[in-house]
Tab-separated table of C-alpha atoms in Angstrom:
chain	number	residue	atom	x	y	z
S	444	MET	CA	0.000	0.000	0.000
S	445	LYS	CA	1.294	3.446	-0.953
S	446	ASN	CA	0.919	6.218	1.633
S	447	ILE	CA	0.017	9.776	0.598
S	448	LEU	CA	0.008	12.699	3.036
S	449	CYS	CA	-2.172	15.691	2.085
S	450	PHE	CA	-0.855	18.699	4.015
S	451	GLY	CA	-2.953	21.846	3.738
S	452	ASP	CA	-5.375	24.316	5.240
S	453	SER	CA	-9.161	24.632	5.441
S	454	ASN	CA	-9.658	23.505	1.850
S	455	THR	CA	-7.951	20.241	2.741
S	456	TRP	CA	-9.918	20.055	5.998
S	457	GLY	CA	-13.140	20.485	3.993
S	458	PHE	CA	-14.574	23.811	5.239
S	459	MET	CA	-18.071	24.373	3.831
S	460	PRO	CA	-18.327	27.924	2.409
S	461	GLU	CA	-21.936	28.302	3.583
S	462	SER	CA	-20.756	28.084	7.200
S	463	ILE	CA	-18.366	31.048	7.027
S	464	SER	CA	-20.603	33.178	9.283
S	465	ALA	CA	-21.538	30.374	11.666
S	466	PRO	CA	-20.060	30.186	15.198
S	467	PHE	CA	-18.225	27.026	14.162
S	468	PRO	CA	-17.357	25.885	10.632
S	469	GLU	CA	-19.090	22.906	9.083
S	470	ARG	CA	-17.110	20.259	7.261
S	471	HIS	CA	-17.915	18.501	3.997
S	472	PRO	CA	-18.420	14.747	4.506
S	473	HIS	CA	-15.404	12.561	3.874
S	474	ASN	CA	-16.694	11.260	0.552
S	475	VAL	CA	-17.209	14.847	-0.680
S	476	ARG	CA	-13.834	16.280	0.305
S	477	TRP	CA	-11.145	16.244	-2.380
S	478	THR	CA	-9.046	13.961	-0.214
S	479	GLY	CA	-11.936	11.512	-0.028
S	480	ILE	CA	-12.448	11.713	-3.789
S	481	LEU	CA	-8.720	11.120	-4.201
S	482	ALA	CA	-8.883	8.007	-2.035
S	483	ALA	CA	-11.887	6.661	-3.934
S	484	GLU	CA	-10.224	7.269	-7.301
S	485	LEU	CA	-6.969	5.608	-6.256
S	486	GLY	CA	-8.502	2.542	-4.651
S	487	THR	CA	-7.290	0.164	-1.977
S	488	SER	CA	-3.651	0.136	-3.076
S	489	PHE	CA	-3.303	3.656	-1.682
S	490	ARG	CA	-3.816	5.187	1.764
S	491	VAL	CA	-4.670	8.897	1.803
S	492	ILE	CA	-3.818	10.707	5.041
S	493	GLU	CA	-5.722	13.983	5.564
S	494	GLU	CA	-3.816	16.699	7.383
S	495	GLY	CA	-5.755	19.919	6.850
S	496	GLN	CA	-6.182	22.684	9.418
S	497	ASN	CA	-8.296	25.818	9.268
S	498	GLY	CA	-6.099	28.911	9.092
S	499	ARG	CA	-2.822	27.058	8.555
S	500	THR	CA	-0.053	29.206	7.069
S	501	THR	CA	3.237	28.276	5.464
S	502	VAL	CA	5.711	29.730	7.977
S	503	HIS	CA	3.820	32.382	9.967
S	504	ASP	CA	2.530	32.496	13.537
S	505	ASP	CA	-0.991	33.926	13.537
S	506	PRO	CA	-1.426	36.410	16.403
S	507	PHE	CA	-5.156	35.649	16.499
S	508	ALA	CA	-5.069	31.834	16.373
S	509	LEU	CA	-2.867	29.239	18.024
S	510	ALA	CA	-0.691	26.641	16.300
S	511	ARG	CA	-1.311	27.600	12.674
S	512	ASN	CA	2.315	27.667	11.514
S	513	GLY	CA	2.883	24.872	9.008
S	514	LYS	CA	6.661	24.985	9.406
S	515	THR	CA	6.368	24.270	13.121
S	516	VAL	CA	4.098	21.236	12.876
S	517	LEU	CA	5.279	19.640	9.628
S	518	PRO	CA	8.337	17.796	11.027
S	519	ALA	CA	6.224	16.026	13.657
S	520	ILE	CA	3.616	15.023	11.065
S	521	LEU	CA	6.254	13.665	8.688
S	522	GLU	CA	7.755	11.687	11.548
S	523	SER	CA	4.464	10.295	12.812
S	524	GLN	CA	3.164	9.254	9.379
S	525	LYS	CA	6.319	7.716	7.915
S	526	PRO	CA	6.955	5.930	5.652
S	527	LEU	CA	5.351	8.153	3.021
S	528	ASP	CA	5.481	7.645	-0.727
S	529	LEU	CA	4.173	11.118	-1.562
S	530	VAL	CA	3.272	14.419	0.092
S	531	VAL	CA	0.646	16.638	-1.535
S	532	LEU	CA	1.234	20.211	-0.359
S	533	MET	CA	-1.384	22.949	-0.792
S	534	LEU	CA	-0.847	26.048	1.333
S	535	GLY	CA	-0.589	29.811	0.845
S	536	THR	CA	-4.128	31.178	0.973
S	537	ASN	CA	-3.936	32.204	4.629
S	538	ASP	CA	-0.601	33.911	3.997
S	539	LEU	CA	-2.603	36.432	1.940
S	540	LYS	CA	-4.110	37.880	5.116
S	541	ALA	CA	-3.247	41.505	5.808
S	542	VAL	CA	-1.862	40.636	9.240
S	543	PHE	CA	1.153	38.923	7.630
S	544	GLY	CA	1.927	41.636	5.063
S	545	VAL	CA	3.771	39.403	2.609
S	546	SER	CA	3.907	39.484	-1.184
S	547	PRO	CA	3.019	36.593	-3.549
S	548	GLY	CA	6.725	35.941	-4.056
S	549	GLU	CA	7.285	35.789	-0.312
S	550	ILE	CA	4.376	33.357	0.044
S	551	ALA	CA	6.080	31.098	-2.479
S	552	ALA	CA	9.292	31.456	-0.461
S	553	GLY	CA	7.400	30.109	2.544
S	554	VAL	CA	6.154	27.191	0.461
S	555	LYS	CA	9.747	26.551	-0.624
S	556	ILE	CA	10.813	26.149	2.993
S	557	LEU	CA	8.129	23.494	3.537
S	558	ALA	CA	8.949	21.756	0.264
S	559	GLN	CA	12.623	21.584	1.160
S	560	MET	CA	11.740	20.182	4.581
S	561	ILE	CA	9.773	17.404	2.875
S	562	LEU	CA	12.378	16.670	0.209
S	563	GLY	CA	15.171	16.775	2.784
S	564	SER	CA	13.454	14.455	5.241
S	565	ASP	CA	13.855	10.723	5.851
S	566	SER	CA	10.095	10.173	6.002
S	567	GLY	CA	9.915	8.293	2.713
S	568	ILE	CA	10.409	4.667	1.786
S	569	GLY	CA	13.761	3.263	2.869
S	570	HIS	CA	14.383	6.329	5.051
S	571	LYS	CA	14.719	8.484	1.960
S	572	ALA	CA	12.610	11.528	1.070
S	573	PRO	CA	9.058	11.072	-0.233
S	574	LYS	CA	8.008	12.470	-3.575
S	575	LEU	CA	6.261	15.848	-3.595
S	576	LEU	CA	3.237	17.150	-5.476
S	577	LEU	CA	2.845	20.916	-5.104
S	578	LEU	CA	-0.606	22.437	-5.591
S	579	CYS	CA	-1.090	26.150	-6.139
S	580	PRO	CA	-4.228	27.003	-4.119
S	581	PRO	CA	-7.417	28.378	-5.680
S	582	ALA	CA	-7.780	32.098	-6.276
S	583	VAL	CA	-9.645	34.213	-3.749
S	584	GLY	CA	-13.056	35.288	-5.033
S	585	ASP	CA	-15.530	38.082	-4.424
S	586	GLN	CA	-16.171	38.822	-0.738
S	587	LEU	CA	-18.078	42.099	-0.958
S	588	HIS	CA	-21.053	40.454	0.773
S	589	LEU	CA	-18.776	39.416	3.668
S	590	PRO	CA	-17.047	42.636	4.761
S	591	ASP	CA	-15.464	41.123	7.876
S	592	VAL	CA	-13.835	38.384	5.806
S	593	ALA	CA	-12.896	40.782	3.017
S	594	ALA	CA	-11.105	43.010	5.517
S	595	LYS	CA	-8.719	40.150	6.315
S	596	PHE	CA	-7.848	39.687	2.624
S	597	PRO	CA	-7.808	43.246	1.202
S	598	ASN	CA	-5.580	42.255	-1.715
S	599	GLY	CA	-6.574	38.606	-1.812
S	600	GLN	CA	-8.205	38.511	-5.224
S	601	LYS	CA	-5.328	40.270	-6.958
S	602	ASP	CA	-2.423	38.636	-5.142
S	603	SER	CA	-3.831	35.113	-5.179
S	604	ARG	CA	-3.863	35.195	-8.974
S	605	LYS	CA	-0.149	35.993	-8.986
S	606	LEU	CA	0.726	32.833	-7.087
S	607	PRO	CA	0.684	30.272	-9.952
S	608	LYS	CA	3.770	31.610	-11.726
S	609	TYR	CA	5.780	31.510	-8.505
S	610	TYR	CA	4.575	28.034	-7.542
S	611	GLU	CA	5.209	26.654	-11.012
S	612	ALA	CA	8.742	28.072	-11.030
S	613	LEU	CA	9.339	26.579	-7.594
S	614	ALA	CA	8.111	23.145	-8.663
S	615	SER	CA	10.337	23.291	-11.734
S	616	ALA	CA	13.373	24.212	-9.651
S	617	LEU	CA	12.685	21.411	-7.171
S	618	GLY	CA	11.838	18.839	-9.827
S	619	CYS	CA	8.542	17.929	-8.169
S	620	GLY	CA	5.000	17.475	-9.461
S	621	PHE	CA	2.807	20.543	-9.902
S	622	LEU	CA	-0.862	21.419	-10.344
S	623	ASN	CA	-2.306	24.906	-10.715
S	624	THR	CA	-5.748	24.439	-9.188
S	625	GLN	CA	-6.802	27.871	-10.466
S	626	THR	CA	-7.206	26.383	-13.942
S	627	LEU	CA	-9.727	23.857	-12.580
S	628	ILE	CA	-11.753	25.392	-9.768
S	629	GLU	CA	-13.114	28.579	-8.248
S	630	PRO	CA	-13.970	29.166	-4.576
S	631	GLY	CA	-17.530	28.857	-3.320
S	632	SER	CA	-19.934	31.445	-1.928
S	633	ASP	CA	-17.509	32.892	0.639
S	634	GLY	CA	-14.735	33.513	-1.886
S	635	ILE	CA	-12.288	31.185	-0.142
S	636	HIS	CA	-13.609	27.680	0.418
S	637	LEU	CA	-14.555	25.015	-2.095
S	638	ASP	CA	-18.041	23.698	-2.708
S	639	ALA	CA	-18.757	20.028	-3.318
S	640	ALA	CA	-18.372	20.260	-7.098
S	641	ALA	CA	-14.957	21.911	-6.817
S	642	HIS	CA	-13.805	19.268	-4.348
S	643	GLY	CA	-14.830	16.620	-6.851
S	644	ARG	CA	-12.899	18.176	-9.723
S	645	LEU	CA	-9.827	18.727	-7.592
S	646	GLY	CA	-9.830	15.205	-6.189
S	647	LYS	CA	-10.017	13.643	-9.637
S	648	ALA	CA	-7.281	15.897	-11.027
S	649	VAL	CA	-4.949	15.111	-8.130
S	650	ALA	CA	-5.679	11.394	-8.526
S	651	ALA	CA	-4.590	11.505	-12.166
S	652	LEU	CA	-1.296	13.133	-11.187
S	653	VAL	CA	-0.730	10.738	-8.300
S	654	LYS	CA	-1.151	7.778	-10.652
S	655	SER	CA	1.546	9.206	-12.903
S	656	LEU	CA	3.892	9.873	-9.989
S	657	LEU	CA	3.172	6.583	-8.194
S	658	PRO	CA	2.169	3.914	-10.694
S	659	PRO	CA	0.158	1.246	-8.811
S	660	ASP	CA	2.366	-1.585	-10.066
S	661	ALA	CA	5.658	0.172	-9.399
């Protein structure tokens, strides 16, 4: 069985966009989330490990939420889930928040740190590094109807659409797999989180790439 770790934020966790104004977020069912679709598409020869967290950043400590720094938690997750054949990494949306004040290029630099941690680890088969599939996250959409959310992402729509070129260049430099999700999906009603249809498209697209990176009979 091949082990795949999906490391991401609320769109890996499965945050339902309709619950953005609720006291607590609602989560898409497992068979709706892109990770669940991925598992169904790959079949029993693969084990998909979900590791999504609402608000997770690449390398930043959020002053308004505890334990959201991906760089801090990633080593422990790699250690606890080893051996891994592949890590699917999709982060960067939360780095667009005004509180962090970073540019699209700097967001990609944060992703690079995580990617190098993965590719430099011994969490893969035979105590070597696992393979990496880098996903550029979806663009941020219209949030005019949600002023409190929009205030956190004042430049989100513009800057999120600059991310693909940086992520693609990073993937090329690292020699890892790459998918620009912005060519496939748009966010749901809150401008950030994916609806069920988008999860389905993303899960199937990732599955196709995983099959090319990890042939079932290899």
